[in-house]
Coordinates of C-alpha atoms in Angstrom, one line a residue:
T217 CA 54.7 137.3 66.2
T218 CA 57.9 136.7 68.1
M219 CA 60.7 135.6 65.7
T220 CA 63.5 133.3 66.5
S221 CA 66.0 131.7 64.1
N222 CA 64.7 128.1 64.7
T223 CA 60.9 128.6 64.7
A224 CA 58.7 129.2 61.7
V225 CA 56.8 132.5 61.6
Q226 CA 53.1 132.7 60.7
I227 CA 52.7 135.3 57.9
V228 CA 49.1 134.4 57.0
E229 CA 46.8 133.9 59.9
K230 CA 43.3 132.4 60.0
V231 CA 41.0 135.0 61.6
G232 CA 37.3 134.2 61.8
G233 CA 37.5 131.8 58.8
L234 CA 39.3 134.4 56.7
Y235 CA 43.0 134.5 56.0
V236 CA 44.8 137.7 57.0
L237 CA 48.4 138.7 56.0
N238 CA 50.7 139.5 58.9
S239 CA 52.6 142.2 57.1
E240 CA 54.8 143.0 60.1
A241 CA 56.1 139.5 60.3
L242 CA 56.6 139.2 56.6
N243 CA 58.5 142.5 56.4
E244 CA 60.7 141.5 59.4
I245 CA 61.8 138.4 57.4
L246 CA 62.3 140.2 54.1
K247 CA 64.3 142.9 55.9
H248 CA 66.9 140.3 56.9
E249 CA 70.4 141.7 56.1
V250 CA 71.4 138.8 53.9
I251 CA 68.5 139.5 51.4
G252 CA 69.2 143.2 50.6
N253 CA 68.3 143.7 47.0
K254 CA 68.8 140.1 46.0
K255 CA 66.3 138.1 44.0
V256 CA 64.2 135.6 46.0
A257 CA 63.3 132.0 45.3
I258 CA 60.3 130.6 47.2
L259 CA 59.7 127.0 47.8
T260 CA 56.3 126.1 49.2
V261 CA 54.8 122.7 50.2
A262 CA 51.1 122.3 50.0
G263 CA 48.6 119.4 50.0
A264 CA 46.3 117.4 52.2
F265 CA 46.7 117.7 56.0
R266 CA 48.7 115.1 58.0
K267 CA 50.7 113.9 55.1
G268 CA 54.2 115.0 56.2
K269 CA 54.5 118.5 54.6
S270 CA 56.2 120.1 57.6
F271 CA 58.4 117.0 58.1
F272 CA 59.6 117.3 54.5
L273 CA 60.2 121.1 54.8
S274 CA 62.2 120.4 58.0
N275 CA 64.6 118.2 56.0
I276 CA 65.0 121.0 53.5
V277 CA 65.8 123.4 56.4
R278 CA 68.4 120.9 57.6
Y279 CA 70.0 120.6 54.2
L280 CA 70.3 124.4 53.7
Q281 CA 71.6 124.9 57.2
G282 CA 74.1 122.0 56.7
K283 CA 75.2 123.5 53.4
K284 CA 75.6 126.9 55.0
N285 CA 77.6 125.6 58.0
G286 CA 79.5 122.9 56.1
E287 CA 77.9 120.1 58.1
D288 CA 76.6 116.6 57.1
W289 CA 72.8 117.1 57.1
M290 CA 72.3 113.3 56.7
A291 CA 74.5 112.3 59.7
P292 CA 72.8 109.4 61.5
T293 CA 72.5 111.4 64.8
A294 CA 71.3 114.6 63.1
P295 CA 67.9 115.6 64.7
V296 CA 65.0 116.2 62.3
S297 CA 63.8 119.6 63.4
G298 CA 62.6 122.8 61.8
F299 CA 58.9 123.4 61.0
T300 CA 56.7 122.0 63.7
W301 CA 55.4 118.5 63.0
R302 CA 54.0 115.7 65.1
Q303 CA 52.0 112.5 64.9
S304 CA 48.4 113.6 65.4
S305 CA 45.0 113.3 63.8
Q306 CA 44.7 117.1 64.0
A307 CA 46.3 119.6 61.7
V308 CA 49.4 121.3 63.2
T309 CA 49.9 124.1 60.7
E310 CA 47.3 126.9 60.1
G311 CA 47.5 129.6 57.5
I312 CA 50.9 130.0 55.9
L313 CA 54.2 129.9 57.8
M314 CA 57.6 131.0 56.6
W315 CA 61.0 130.0 57.9
P316 CA 62.6 133.2 59.5
E317 CA 66.1 132.6 58.1
P318 CA 66.6 133.3 54.4
F319 CA 69.3 131.0 52.9
V320 CA 71.6 132.6 50.3
V321 CA 72.9 130.4 47.5
K322 CA 74.5 131.1 44.1
N323 CA 72.7 130.1 41.0
E324 CA 74.2 128.9 37.7
K325 CA 74.9 132.6 36.7
D326 CA 76.9 132.9 39.9
E327 CA 74.3 135.4 41.3
E328 CA 73.3 135.2 44.9
V329 CA 69.7 134.3 45.4
A330 CA 67.8 134.3 48.8
I331 CA 65.7 131.1 49.4
L332 CA 62.5 131.4 51.4
L333 CA 60.6 128.4 52.6
M334 CA 56.9 128.4 53.2
D335 CA 54.6 125.8 54.9
T336 CA 50.9 125.8 54.3
E337 CA 47.8 124.7 56.2
G338 CA 46.8 121.2 55.3
A339 CA 43.9 121.0 53.0
F340 CA 40.7 118.9 53.2
D341 CA 40.5 118.5 56.9
H342 CA 37.1 118.7 58.6
K343 CA 37.7 122.2 59.9
S344 CA 38.4 123.9 56.6
S345 CA 36.0 124.6 53.8
M346 CA 36.8 124.0 50.2
T347 CA 37.1 127.8 49.7
Q348 CA 39.6 128.0 52.5
C349 CA 41.6 125.2 51.1
A350 CA 41.6 126.7 47.7
T351 CA 42.6 130.1 49.1
V352 CA 45.8 128.7 50.7
F353 CA 46.5 126.6 47.7
A354 CA 46.1 129.5 45.3
L355 CA 48.2 131.9 47.4
S356 CA 50.9 129.3 47.6
A357 CA 51.1 128.8 43.9
L358 CA 50.9 132.5 43.0
L359 CA 53.8 133.3 45.3
S360 CA 56.1 130.2 44.8
S361 CA 59.0 129.5 42.5
V362 CA 58.5 125.8 43.2
L363 CA 55.1 124.6 44.5
V364 CA 55.7 121.1 46.0
Y365 CA 52.3 119.4 45.8
N366 CA 52.5 116.8 48.6
V367 CA 50.2 113.8 47.9
S368 CA 49.9 110.4 49.5
Q369 CA 50.6 107.2 47.6
D370 CA 49.5 108.3 44.1
V371 CA 48.2 111.1 41.9
Q372 CA 44.5 110.4 41.6
E373 CA 41.9 112.2 39.5
D374 CA 40.7 114.2 42.5
T375 CA 44.4 115.2 43.0
L376 CA 44.3 116.9 39.6
N377 CA 40.8 118.3 40.3
H378 CA 42.3 120.3 43.2
L379 CA 44.3 122.1 40.6
Q380 CA 41.2 123.4 38.8
F381 CA 42.0 126.9 40.1
F382 CA 45.4 126.9 38.5
A383 CA 44.1 125.6 35.2
K384 CA 41.4 128.3 35.0
Y385 CA 43.7 131.1 36.0
G386 CA 46.4 129.7 33.7
S387 CA 44.1 129.5 30.8
F388 CA 42.9 133.1 31.3
A389 CA 46.4 134.4 31.8
L390 CA 47.7 132.7 28.7
D391 CA 44.9 134.2 26.7
N392 CA 45.8 137.7 27.9
A393 CA 49.6 137.7 28.4
E394 CA 52.7 135.9 27.2
G395 CA 54.2 133.0 29.1
S396 CA 52.9 130.5 31.7
P397 CA 51.7 132.3 34.9
F398 CA 53.2 129.7 37.2
Q399 CA 56.7 128.4 37.4
S400 CA 57.3 124.9 38.8
L401 CA 54.9 122.3 40.0
F402 CA 56.5 119.4 41.8
F403 CA 54.4 116.4 42.6
L404 CA 55.9 114.7 45.7
I405 CA 54.3 111.3 46.0
R406 CA 54.8 110.0 49.6
D407 CA 54.6 106.3 50.7
W408 CA 54.8 105.0 47.2
Q409 CA 53.7 101.4 47.2
N410 CA 53.1 100.7 43.5
G411 CA 56.6 99.5 42.6
D412 CA 60.2 99.2 43.8
E413 CA 61.5 102.2 41.9
F414 CA 61.7 105.6 43.6
G415 CA 63.1 109.0 43.0
L416 CA 62.9 111.6 40.2
E417 CA 63.3 109.3 37.2
A418 CA 60.6 106.9 38.4
G419 CA 58.5 110.0 39.2
R420 CA 58.9 111.3 35.7
K421 CA 57.7 108.1 34.2
H422 CA 54.7 107.9 36.5
L423 CA 53.8 111.6 35.9
D424 CA 53.9 111.0 32.1
E425 CA 51.4 108.2 32.6
V426 CA 49.2 110.3 34.8
M427 CA 49.2 113.4 32.6
M428 CA 48.5 111.4 29.4
A429 CA 44.8 111.6 29.1
Q430 CA 43.1 108.3 28.3
A431 CA 41.0 108.0 25.3
S432 CA 38.1 107.0 27.6
A433 CA 38.6 110.1 29.8
D434 CA 35.9 112.7 29.5
A435 CA 36.7 116.0 27.8
A436 CA 36.8 118.0 31.0
M437 CA 39.6 115.9 32.4
Q438 CA 41.5 116.1 29.2
N439 CA 41.2 119.9 29.1
L440 CA 42.2 120.0 32.8
R441 CA 45.4 118.1 32.1
R442 CA 46.2 120.3 29.1
D443 CA 45.5 123.5 31.1
I444 CA 47.7 122.4 34.0
Q445 CA 50.6 121.6 31.7
R446 CA 50.2 125.0 30.0
S447 CA 49.9 126.9 33.2
F448 CA 53.2 125.8 34.7
V449 CA 56.6 126.4 33.1
D450 CA 57.8 123.1 34.5
I451 CA 56.1 120.0 36.1
K452 CA 58.0 117.3 37.8
C453 CA 57.4 114.4 40.1
A454 CA 59.3 112.3 42.6
L455 CA 58.4 109.1 44.4
L456 CA 59.4 108.7 48.1
P457 CA 59.1 105.4 50.0
Y458 CA 57.5 105.0 53.4
P459 CA 59.7 106.8 55.9
G460 CA 59.4 104.2 58.7
N461 CA 57.2 103.7 61.7
K462 CA 59.4 105.8 64.0
I463 CA 58.9 108.8 61.8
C464 CA 55.2 108.4 61.5
R465 CA 54.8 108.0 65.3
G466 CA 57.3 110.7 66.3
S467 CA 57.4 114.5 66.3
E468 CA 59.8 117.4 65.9
G469 CA 62.8 117.2 68.2
T470 CA 62.4 113.4 69.0
I471 CA 63.6 112.0 65.7
T472 CA 67.0 111.6 64.1
V473 CA 68.1 110.7 60.6
N474 CA 68.9 107.2 61.9
D475 CA 65.2 106.7 62.7
M476 CA 64.3 106.9 59.0
D477 CA 64.1 103.7 57.0
P478 CA 67.3 103.1 54.9
D479 CA 65.4 103.4 51.5
F480 CA 63.9 106.7 52.6
Q481 CA 67.2 108.1 53.8
V482 CA 68.8 107.3 50.4
Q483 CA 65.9 108.8 48.4
L484 CA 65.6 111.9 50.7
G485 CA 69.4 112.4 50.4
K486 CA 69.1 112.6 46.6
L487 CA 65.8 114.5 46.3
V488 CA 66.3 117.5 48.6
P489 CA 69.7 118.6 47.1
H490 CA 68.3 118.2 43.5
L491 CA 65.2 120.2 44.4
I492 CA 67.2 123.1 45.8
D493 CA 70.3 123.1 43.6
N494 CA 68.7 122.2 40.2
L495 CA 65.0 123.0 40.3
L496 CA 64.6 126.1 42.5
R497 CA 64.8 129.4 40.5
P498 CA 64.1 133.0 41.4
K499 CA 60.5 133.9 41.6
E500 CA 59.1 135.3 38.4
I501 CA 55.9 137.3 38.0
G502 CA 54.9 138.6 34.5
G503 CA 58.3 137.3 33.2
K504 CA 60.3 139.4 35.6
Q505 CA 62.5 138.0 38.4
I506 CA 61.6 139.8 41.7
T507 CA 63.5 140.9 44.7
G508 CA 62.5 140.6 48.4
S509 CA 60.8 144.1 48.6
E510 CA 58.8 143.3 45.4
F511 CA 57.8 140.0 46.8
V512 CA 56.2 141.7 49.8
E513 CA 54.2 144.0 47.5
F514 CA 52.9 141.0 45.5
F515 CA 52.1 139.1 48.6
K516 CA 50.0 142.1 49.9
A517 CA 48.3 142.4 46.5
Y518 CA 47.3 138.8 46.4
S519 CA 46.3 138.7 50.1
K520 CA 44.0 141.6 49.5
I521 CA 42.0 140.0 46.7
F522 CA 41.7 136.7 48.7
S523 CA 40.7 138.5 51.9
S524 CA 36.9 138.4 51.2
G525 CA 36.7 134.7 51.9
V526 CA 35.7 133.9 48.3
V527 CA 38.1 132.5 45.8
P528 CA 38.4 135.3 43.2
E529 CA 37.8 134.9 39.5
P530 CA 40.8 134.4 37.3
K531 CA 40.2 137.8 35.8
S532 CA 40.5 139.5 39.3
I533 CA 43.7 137.7 40.0
F534 CA 45.1 138.6 36.6
E535 CA 44.2 142.2 37.1
A536 CA 45.7 142.2 40.5
T537 CA 48.9 140.6 39.2
S538 CA 48.9 143.0 36.2
E539 CA 48.4 146.0 38.6
A540 CA 51.2 144.7 40.9
T541 CA 53.7 144.2 38.0
H542 CA 52.9 147.7 36.7
Q543 CA 53.3 149.1 40.2
S544 CA 56.6 147.2 40.6
A545 CA 57.8 148.5 37.2
L546 CA 56.7 152.0 38.2
K547 CA 58.6 151.9 41.4
T548 CA 61.7 150.4 39.7
S549 CA 61.6 153.1 37.0
L550 CA 61.0 155.9 39.5
D551 CA 63.9 154.6 41.7
H552 CA 66.1 154.6 38.6
Y553 CA 65.0 158.2 37.9
E554 CA 65.7 159.3 41.4
N555 CA 69.1 157.5 41.6
A556 CA 70.1 158.9 38.3
M557 CA 69.2 162.5 39.3
K558 CA 70.9 162.0 42.7
A559 CA 74.0 160.7 40.8
K560 CA 74.0 163.9 38.7
F561 CA 73.9 166.1 41.8
C562 CA 76.6 164.0 43.4
E563 CA 78.8 164.8 40.4
L564 CA 78.7 168.5 41.2
K565 CA 81.7 169.8 43.0
E566 CA 81.2 171.7 46.2
R567 CA 79.3 175.0 45.8
E568 CA 78.3 174.1 42.2
Y569 CA 74.8 174.1 40.8
F570 CA 73.0 173.5 37.5
E571 CA 71.6 176.2 35.4
D572 CA 67.8 175.7 35.1
A573 CA 67.9 174.9 31.4
N574 CA 70.7 172.4 31.9
L575 CA 68.9 170.8 34.8
R576 CA 65.6 170.5 32.8
S577 CA 67.6 168.8 30.0
I578 CA 69.1 166.3 32.5
H579 CA 65.5 165.7 33.8
E580 CA 64.3 164.9 30.3
E581 CA 67.2 162.6 29.7
M582 CA 66.7 160.7 33.0
L583 CA 62.9 160.6 32.4
N584 CA 63.4 159.1 28.9
E585 CA 65.7 156.5 30.4
S586 CA 63.1 155.6 33.1
V587 CA 60.4 155.4 30.5
R588 CA 62.5 153.1 28.4
L589 CA 63.2 151.0 31.5
F590 CA 59.5 150.9 32.3
N591 CA 58.6 149.8 28.7
E592 CA 61.4 147.2 28.7
T593 CA 60.4 145.8 32.1
K594 CA 58.3 142.7 31.7
K595 CA 54.8 143.1 33.0
M596 CA 51.6 141.2 32.9
G597 CA 49.0 142.8 30.6
S598 CA 49.0 146.5 29.8
I599 CA 47.8 149.4 32.0
P600 CA 48.6 152.7 30.1
K601 CA 47.9 154.9 33.2
Y602 CA 51.1 153.7 34.8
L603 CA 53.3 155.2 32.1
D604 CA 51.4 158.5 32.7
L605 CA 51.9 158.1 36.4
L606 CA 55.6 157.6 35.9
K607 CA 55.9 160.8 33.9
D608 CA 53.7 162.7 36.3
D609 CA 55.5 161.4 39.4
A610 CA 58.9 162.1 37.9
K611 CA 57.8 165.6 36.9
A612 CA 56.5 166.2 40.4
K613 CA 59.7 164.9 42.0
F614 CA 61.7 167.1 39.6
E615 CA 59.7 170.2 40.4
D616 CA 59.2 169.6 44.1
V617 CA 62.6 168.2 45.0
Y618 CA 65.4 168.5 42.4
L619 CA 64.5 171.9 40.9
K620 CA 63.8 173.4 44.3
D621 CA 67.0 171.8 45.7
N622 CA 69.0 173.2 42.9
Q623 CA 67.4 176.6 43.3
N624 CA 68.1 176.5 47.0
I625 CA 71.8 175.5 46.2
M626 CA 71.9 178.3 43.7
T627 CA 70.4 180.8 46.1
I628 CA 72.7 179.8 48.8
E629 CA 75.7 179.9 46.4
L630 CA 74.8 183.3 45.1
T631 CA 74.2 184.6 48.6
R632 CA 77.6 183.1 49.6
R633 CA 79.2 184.8 46.6
E634 CA 77.6 188.1 47.5
K635 CA 78.9 187.7 51.1
E636 CA 82.3 186.7 49.8
E637 CA 82.4 189.7 47.5
A638 CA 81.3 192.0 50.3
E639 CA 83.9 190.4 52.6
R640 CA 86.5 190.8 49.8
L641 CA 85.7 194.5 49.5
R642 CA 85.7 194.9 53.2
I643 CA 89.1 193.2 53.4
E644 CA 90.4 195.3 50.5
Q645 CA 89.2 198.5 52.2
E646 CA 90.7 197.4 55.5
Q647 CA 93.9 196.5 53.7
R648 CA 94.0 199.9 52.0
A649 CA 93.3 201.7 55.3
K650 CA 95.9 199.5 56.9
E651 CA 98.4 200.3 54.2
E652 CA 97.7 204.0 54.4
M653 CA 98.1 203.9 58.2
E654 CA 101.4 202.0 57.7
R655 CA 102.5 204.6 55.1
Q656 CA 101.7 207.4 57.6
E657 CA 103.5 205.5 60.3
R658 CA 106.5 205.0 58.1
E659 CA 106.5 208.7 57.3
K660 CA 106.2 209.5 61.0
E661 CA 109.0 207.1 61.7
A662 CA 111.2 208.5 59.0
L663 CA 110.6 212.1 60.3
R664 CA 111.3 210.9 63.8
V665 CA 114.5 209.2 62.7
Q666 CA 115.4 212.4 60.8
M667 CA 114.7 214.5 63.8
E668 CA 116.6 212.2 66.1
K669 CA 119.5 212.2 63.6
E670 CA 119.5 216.0 63.5
K671 CA 119.3 216.1 67.3
A672 CA 122.2 213.7 67.5
E673 CA 124.1 215.8 65.1
R674 CA 123.4 218.9 67.2
E675 CA 124.3 217.1 70.3
E676 CA 127.5 215.9 68.7
A677 CA 128.3 219.4 67.5
E678 CA 127.6 220.7 71.0
R679 CA 129.7 218.0 72.5
Q680 CA 132.5 218.8 70.2
R681 CA 132.1 222.5 70.9
L682 CA 132.2 221.8 74.7
E683 CA 135.1 219.5 74.2
A684 CA 136.9 222.2 72.2
E685 CA 136.0 224.8 74.9
R686 CA 137.2 222.4 77.6
A687 CA 140.4 221.8 75.6
H688 CA 140.8 225.5 75.2
Q689 CA 140.2 226.2 78.8
A690 CA 142.6 223.4 79.8
A691 CA 145.2 224.9 77.4
M692 CA 144.6 228.4 78.9
A693 CA 144.8 226.9 82.4
E694 CA 148.0 225.1 81.5
A695 CA 149.4 228.3 79.9
E696 CA 148.5 230.2 83.1
K697 CA 150.0 227.5 85.2
Q698 CA 153.2 227.6 83.1
R699 CA 153.2 231.4 83.3
I700 CA 152.7 231.3 87.0
E701 CA 155.4 228.6 87.3
A702 CA 157.7 230.7 85.1
E703 CA 156.9 233.7 87.2
R704 CA 157.6 231.7 90.3
I705 CA 160.8 230.5 88.9
A706 CA 161.7 234.0 87.8
N707 CA 160.8 235.3 91.3
E708 CA 162.8 232.6 92.9
E709 CA 165.6 233.3 90.5
R710 CA 165.4 237.1 91.3
A711 CA 165.2 236.2 94.9
R712 CA 168.2 233.9 94.6
L713 CA 170.1 236.6 92.6
E714 CA 169.0 239.1 95.2
A715 CA 170.1 236.8 97.9
E716 CA 173.3 236.2 96.1
R717 CA 173.8 239.9 95.6
Q718 CA 173.0 240.5 99.2
R719 CA 175.2 237.6 100.1
Q720 CA 178.0 239.1 98.1
A721 CA 177.2 242.6 99.4
E722 CA 177.1 241.0 102.8
E723 CA 180.3 239.3 102.3
E724 CA 181.7 242.6 101.1
N725 CA 180.3 244.3 104.0
Q726 CA 181.7 241.5 106.1
R727 CA 185.1 242.0 104.7
H728 CA 184.9 245.8 105.2
Q729 CA 182.8 245.7 108.2
A730 CA 183.9 242.5 109.9
L731 CA 183.8 244.1 113.2
Q732 CA 180.4 245.7 112.5
R733 CA 179.0 242.5 111.3
Q734 CA 180.1 240.8 114.2
M735 CA 178.6 243.5 116.3
D736 CA 175.5 243.6 114.2
E737 CA 175.4 239.9 113.6
M738 CA 172.4 239.5 115.8
R739 CA 170.7 242.4 114.1
V740 CA 171.5 241.0 110.6
K741 CA 170.4 237.6 111.5
Q742 CA 167.2 238.9 112.9
A743 CA 166.7 241.0 109.7
A744 CA 167.4 238.0 107.6
E745 CA 164.9 235.9 109.5
A746 CA 162.4 238.7 109.2
E747 CA 163.1 238.9 105.5
E748 CA 162.7 235.2 105.1
T749 CA 159.4 235.3 107.0
R750 CA 158.3 238.1 104.8
R751 CA 159.4 236.2 101.7
R752 CA 157.5 233.1 102.8
E753 CA 154.4 235.1 103.6
E754 CA 154.7 236.6 100.2
E755 CA 155.2 233.2 98.6
Y756 CA 152.2 231.9 100.6
R757 CA 150.0 234.8 99.4
R758 CA 151.2 234.1 95.9
M759 CA 150.3 230.5 96.1
I760 CA 146.9 231.3 97.6
H761 CA 146.3 233.8 94.8
Q762 CA 147.2 231.1 92.2
A763 CA 144.9 228.6 93.8
N764 CA 142.1 231.1 93.8
R765 CA 142.6 231.8 90.1
R766 CA 142.6 228.1 89.2
R767 CA 139.3 227.6 91.0
R768 CA 137.8 230.6 89.2
N769 CA 139.1 229.3 85.9
E770 CA 137.7 225.8 86.5

């Protein structure tokens, strides 16, 4: 089934005269993000075919959409659309349809509740057997928070006879469990022509008259009325006037609010808000309000027992309901156990685990909580095996999941610790080896520094020795130089003195030998020049000799 937001979805289909649940379509609606884990309230309209059920539901859709979007749902030009409806002698709806958009509202406890709307195949047409009509009617009542019983003009005896199934099942359920099995039955009397008063108060008065068995009525009808009243927590009635010719001759998408007769507009504008805001409550089964996921399971359970084409006996329905409520309680309790155990594991810090004895103690504590929750959860009837199933399933979950998970965590952690210890020892050994190598390197470095220091000291001593030797040699050279210079000076002085002596002698000779000197002047002069040459040669040799000695000394 293709789902859109403005087209009802068929969740129960008629196949070969039998009614088959379309689980995929139902799950698709119940998985809607706005539902989540919210409780659900289901409003269903049932009754004879071609009496305006889908038209009335379309107005409820419009009201909820207007409430959600802040729009005036009774604006004169507002189109009347939603569930498919049209003027025809043939039934439009087959099986059971559900509006694909859940509507979330807050109840008197300020809790969010998801409203689901269901439309049913019209009863008592020439195509459907009484068994088929009863099947749709029964499924509708079993699954609804409010069952709107749509009747034309008045509640007749045959109208009540159509509720025989509910009376029988209600009587059986009341004998075997606490509380009425059905929630709200709402008689919606259409095209009321027996007076000028309409609405809920007029409907209450009329319903009181209908349900008050006449003294002349046979015992069966008196018992039927009594069983109907006992089977439903709440029974109400509303009277609606004729909607107008345009409505009766029109179809979905062609009609607006302005096409309704004024009286009908007024009464519809009061009834729908009251029905949704004051009467609709979360669906209860076995005294427990159910969520969307639980609703799916109950729907499957009921569809299964109605799938044979024969209306099941009250006992079968009661047993199916009892089974479903116990399965729901089992699932809720197991979920609680699993969530509680997961929460305990989430409390563990990283790399922590439970000791086996401690974990088993936690398991026992959480199991006891789940058992207490199971026992406190309202259920229909008593099926002891489900408590055993809870204990067995929790034990299996504990041993197959949590105990093994904890052991895996413990094994991983112990392995990690062993690896960490081995790594720590390896690092310590490497650190010790590194420290030993560093110590040896420091000793080598200290030895090298000491050797370099001693070498430097030796080199310094050698340098000082060489420097002293050079200084000594320089001093010796300087002394030799001074000696030579002194010798030279002495020689020069001797030469000068000799020259002076010679000069004096010469002068003496000159005085005594003036004539000879004059005669020998040339010879003396030559001798003096020769002497001077000789002296210079000697001086030159001396200087050469001194230079050679200096070179040797250097």
